Amino acid sequence: MKIILLPGRLFAKLTKNLPENINTGVISYESLEGVTYAKQAAEIAKRFKDTDIYIVAESYSGPVAYELYKLLGSRVKGIVFLASFISAPSLLSKLAGFLPVSLLSANYLSKKLLYLFGFSLTGGQTLVYPVFVSLQTANKRKLKLRLGNIAGLSKQQCELDCPVTYIRPSRDLLVSASAVKYLASMCSSLSQVEIEGGHFIAQSNPVACAKVICDTFNVASALIKLNLKEDYNGQYIS
């Protein structure tokens, strides 16, 4: 089983805290041609159509994880949502598509806004620098379209019938309680873990996030091994 981390640019600290013996794959949206959630998921699904995967999805990537589940079904052995969503995360998100890309340039105002909304003014302002490096190297057209994807999110229909864990920052200013509640309503099984920090929790508290991911991944791995011990009649093989 392979852990798939979405998106790929901001997980340096997180991956350093994951054991080396865990098979991981980091997906960058810059490597994808698709610009909608469904098309991005379709491209990723082709890479792992014959592999059991465990998805870790941060922020924007929640709907991609959801679409991957719809495409791969039982191949998805679990999902960890990091401050993420599958519907409009907040009323403010409806305006995301109208934000000028120039606002994402690194200047005094944008750094302050990111530190406020992304990190809830905790952890030190140096945390914003990797985010801006990622934004500056991203394709601006694709970045604009991704903002539009968030703004255009609607309610979903398919229930997630795999183990789901939601890592909720203690001070998330970008994903509302109602968005988290809706996601929970679409899961057959969901556990929620609160971790100290702001929205970009994997960047500000990677150690705590890595522990939750490892713990839940190990449980999923154990369940797979248990199921492999059953014969086709559902009887345990000694």
Coordinates of C-alpha atoms in Angstrom, one line a residue:
M1 CA 0.0 0.0 0.0
K2 CA 1.3 3.5 -0.9
I3 CA 0.6 6.8 0.8
I4 CA -0.3 9.4 -1.8
L5 CA 0.3 13.0 -0.6
L6 CA -1.7 15.8 -2.2
P7 CA -0.5 18.4 -3.1
G8 CA 3.2 17.9 -3.4
R9 CA 5.0 21.2 -3.0
L10 CA 4.6 21.9 0.7
F11 CA 5.1 18.6 2.4
A12 CA 8.9 18.7 2.9
K13 CA 8.6 18.9 6.7
L14 CA 5.8 16.4 6.8
T15 CA 7.6 13.7 4.8
K16 CA 10.8 14.1 6.9
N17 CA 8.7 13.0 9.9
L18 CA 7.3 9.9 8.1
P19 CA 9.2 6.6 8.6
E20 CA 11.5 5.7 5.7
N21 CA 10.0 2.3 5.5
I22 CA 6.6 3.7 4.5
N23 CA 6.1 3.9 0.7
T24 CA 5.0 7.4 -0.2
G25 CA 4.3 9.3 -3.4
V26 CA 4.0 13.0 -3.6
I27 CA 1.8 14.5 -6.4
S28 CA 2.4 18.0 -7.7
Y29 CA -0.5 19.6 -9.6
E30 CA 2.1 21.3 -11.8
S31 CA 2.7 17.8 -13.3
L32 CA -0.9 17.4 -14.3
E33 CA -2.6 18.6 -17.4
G34 CA -6.1 18.6 -16.0
V35 CA -7.4 21.8 -14.3
T36 CA -10.7 20.5 -12.8
Y37 CA -11.0 18.3 -9.7
A38 CA -12.4 15.5 -11.8
K39 CA -9.7 15.6 -14.5
Q40 CA -6.9 15.9 -11.9
A41 CA -8.2 12.9 -10.1
A42 CA -8.5 11.0 -13.4
E43 CA -4.8 11.6 -14.2
I44 CA -3.7 10.5 -10.8
A45 CA -6.0 7.4 -10.8
K46 CA -4.2 6.2 -14.0
R47 CA -0.9 6.1 -12.1
F48 CA -2.3 4.0 -9.3
K49 CA -5.0 1.9 -10.9
D50 CA -3.3 -1.3 -9.9
T51 CA -2.1 -0.2 -6.5
D52 CA -3.8 0.1 -3.1
I53 CA -3.4 3.6 -1.9
Y54 CA -3.9 5.6 1.3
I55 CA -4.6 9.3 0.5
V56 CA -3.4 12.3 2.5
A57 CA -5.1 15.4 1.2
E58 CA -4.5 19.0 2.4
S59 CA -6.8 22.0 1.9
Y60 CA -7.6 22.3 -1.9
S61 CA -6.9 18.6 -2.4
G62 CA -10.0 17.3 -0.5
P63 CA -12.2 17.1 -3.6
V64 CA -9.4 15.4 -5.6
A65 CA -9.2 12.7 -2.9
Y66 CA -13.0 12.4 -3.1
E67 CA -12.9 12.0 -6.9
L68 CA -10.1 9.5 -6.6
Y69 CA -12.3 7.4 -4.3
K70 CA -15.1 7.5 -6.8
L71 CA -12.7 6.3 -9.5
L72 CA -10.7 3.7 -7.6
G73 CA -13.2 2.5 -5.0
S74 CA -11.8 -0.3 -2.8
R75 CA -8.3 0.5 -4.0
V76 CA -8.5 3.5 -1.6
K77 CA -7.8 2.0 1.8
G78 CA -8.3 5.3 3.7
I79 CA -8.1 9.1 3.5
V80 CA -6.6 11.7 5.9
F81 CA -8.0 15.1 5.3
L82 CA -5.7 17.9 6.5
A83 CA -7.8 21.0 7.1
S84 CA -9.6 20.1 3.9
F85 CA -13.2 19.9 2.5
I86 CA -15.4 18.4 -0.2
S87 CA -17.9 21.3 -0.4
A88 CA -17.5 25.1 -0.2
P89 CA -15.2 25.5 2.8
S90 CA -16.6 28.9 3.8
L91 CA -18.6 31.8 2.5
L92 CA -15.4 33.6 1.7
S93 CA -14.4 30.7 -0.6
K94 CA -17.1 31.7 -3.0
L95 CA -15.0 34.7 -3.9
A96 CA -11.8 32.7 -4.5
G97 CA -12.3 32.7 -8.2
F98 CA -12.3 36.5 -8.3
L99 CA -9.1 37.0 -6.4
P100 CA -6.4 38.5 -8.7
V101 CA -3.3 36.3 -8.9
S102 CA -1.2 39.4 -8.2
L103 CA -2.5 39.2 -4.6
L104 CA -0.5 36.0 -4.3
S105 CA 2.8 37.8 -4.9
A106 CA 5.1 38.1 -2.0
N107 CA 4.7 41.6 -0.6
Y108 CA 4.1 43.1 2.9
L109 CA 0.3 42.9 2.7
S110 CA 0.1 39.4 1.2
K111 CA 2.5 38.0 3.7
K112 CA 0.5 39.5 6.6
L113 CA -2.7 38.1 5.2
L114 CA -1.3 34.7 4.6
Y115 CA 0.2 34.6 8.1
L116 CA -3.3 35.6 9.5
F117 CA -5.5 33.3 7.4
G118 CA -3.0 30.5 6.8
F119 CA -1.3 30.3 10.1
S120 CA -3.6 32.2 12.5
L121 CA -0.6 34.4 13.5
T122 CA 1.1 31.4 15.2
G123 CA 4.5 29.7 14.6
G124 CA 6.4 32.6 13.3
Q125 CA 6.2 34.5 10.0
T126 CA 9.0 32.4 8.4
L127 CA 6.3 29.8 7.8
V128 CA 4.9 31.8 5.0
Y129 CA 8.0 31.8 2.9
P130 CA 7.8 28.2 1.5
V131 CA 4.1 28.9 0.6
F132 CA 5.1 32.0 -1.5
V133 CA 8.0 30.1 -3.1
S134 CA 5.4 27.5 -4.2
L135 CA 3.0 30.1 -5.5
Q136 CA 5.7 31.9 -7.4
T137 CA 6.9 28.8 -9.2
A138 CA 3.3 27.6 -10.0
N139 CA 1.7 28.1 -13.4
K140 CA -0.4 31.3 -12.9
R141 CA -3.1 30.2 -15.2
K142 CA -3.5 26.8 -13.5
L143 CA -3.4 28.6 -10.1
K144 CA -6.2 30.9 -11.1
L145 CA -8.3 27.9 -12.3
R146 CA -7.7 26.1 -9.0
L147 CA -9.1 29.1 -7.1
G148 CA -12.1 28.9 -9.4
N149 CA -12.5 25.2 -8.6
I150 CA -12.8 26.1 -4.9
A151 CA -15.3 28.8 -5.6
G152 CA -17.5 26.5 -7.7
L153 CA -17.7 23.5 -5.3
S154 CA -21.2 22.1 -4.7
K155 CA -22.6 19.4 -2.5
Q156 CA -21.6 15.8 -3.3
Q157 CA -23.7 12.6 -3.7
C158 CA -21.3 9.6 -3.2
E159 CA -20.6 8.5 0.4
L160 CA -17.0 7.7 1.3
D161 CA -17.1 4.1 2.4
C162 CA -13.5 3.8 3.7
P163 CA -11.8 4.8 6.9
V164 CA -11.5 8.6 7.1
T165 CA -9.6 10.8 9.5
Y166 CA -10.0 14.5 9.7
I167 CA -7.1 16.5 11.1
R168 CA -8.6 19.8 12.2
P169 CA -6.4 22.7 13.2
S170 CA -7.4 24.3 16.5
R171 CA -7.5 27.8 14.8
D172 CA -8.6 27.2 11.2
L173 CA -9.9 30.4 9.7
L174 CA -10.5 29.1 6.2
V175 CA -12.6 25.9 6.7
S176 CA -15.8 26.4 8.6
A177 CA -17.3 24.0 11.1
S178 CA -20.3 23.5 8.8
A179 CA -17.9 22.3 6.0
V180 CA -16.3 19.8 8.4
K181 CA -19.7 18.6 9.5
Y182 CA -20.9 18.1 5.9
L183 CA -17.8 16.1 5.1
A184 CA -18.4 13.9 8.2
S185 CA -22.0 13.3 7.0
M186 CA -20.6 11.9 3.8
C187 CA -18.4 9.3 5.5
S188 CA -19.4 5.9 6.7
S189 CA -16.6 6.1 9.2
L190 CA -14.8 9.3 10.3
S191 CA -12.5 10.1 13.3
Q192 CA -11.5 13.7 14.0
V193 CA -8.2 14.8 15.6
E194 CA -7.6 18.4 16.6
I195 CA -4.0 19.7 16.4
E196 CA -2.7 23.0 17.6
G197 CA -2.2 25.5 14.8
G198 CA -3.7 27.3 11.8
H199 CA -5.0 26.2 8.4
F200 CA -1.7 25.1 7.0
I201 CA -1.3 22.6 9.8
A202 CA 1.1 20.2 8.0
Q203 CA 3.6 23.1 7.6
S204 CA 3.2 24.5 11.1
N205 CA 2.9 21.2 13.1
P206 CA 4.3 18.5 10.9
V207 CA 5.4 16.2 13.8
A208 CA 1.8 15.9 15.2
C209 CA 0.4 15.4 11.7
A210 CA 2.9 12.7 10.8
K211 CA 2.0 10.8 13.9
V212 CA -1.7 10.8 13.1
I213 CA -1.0 9.7 9.5
C214 CA 1.3 6.9 10.7
D215 CA -1.1 5.7 13.3
T216 CA -4.1 5.5 11.0
F217 CA -2.0 4.1 8.1
N218 CA -0.8 1.3 10.4
V219 CA -4.4 0.5 11.3
A220 CA -5.4 0.4 7.7
S221 CA -2.4 -1.9 6.9
A222 CA -3.3 -4.2 9.7
L223 CA -6.9 -4.5 8.4
I224 CA -5.6 -5.4 4.9
K225 CA -3.4 -8.1 6.4
L226 CA -6.3 -9.4 8.4
N227 CA -8.6 -9.5 5.4
L228 CA -5.9 -11.4 3.4
K229 CA -6.2 -14.2 5.9
E230 CA -9.8 -14.9 4.9
D231 CA -10.7 -17.4 2.3
Y232 CA -13.4 -16.8 -0.3
N233 CA -16.1 -18.0 2.1
G234 CA -15.0 -15.4 4.7
Q235 CA -13.5 -18.1 6.9
Y236 CA -10.2 -17.5 8.5
I237 CA -7.3 -19.5 7.2
S238 CA -5.1 -20.9 10.0

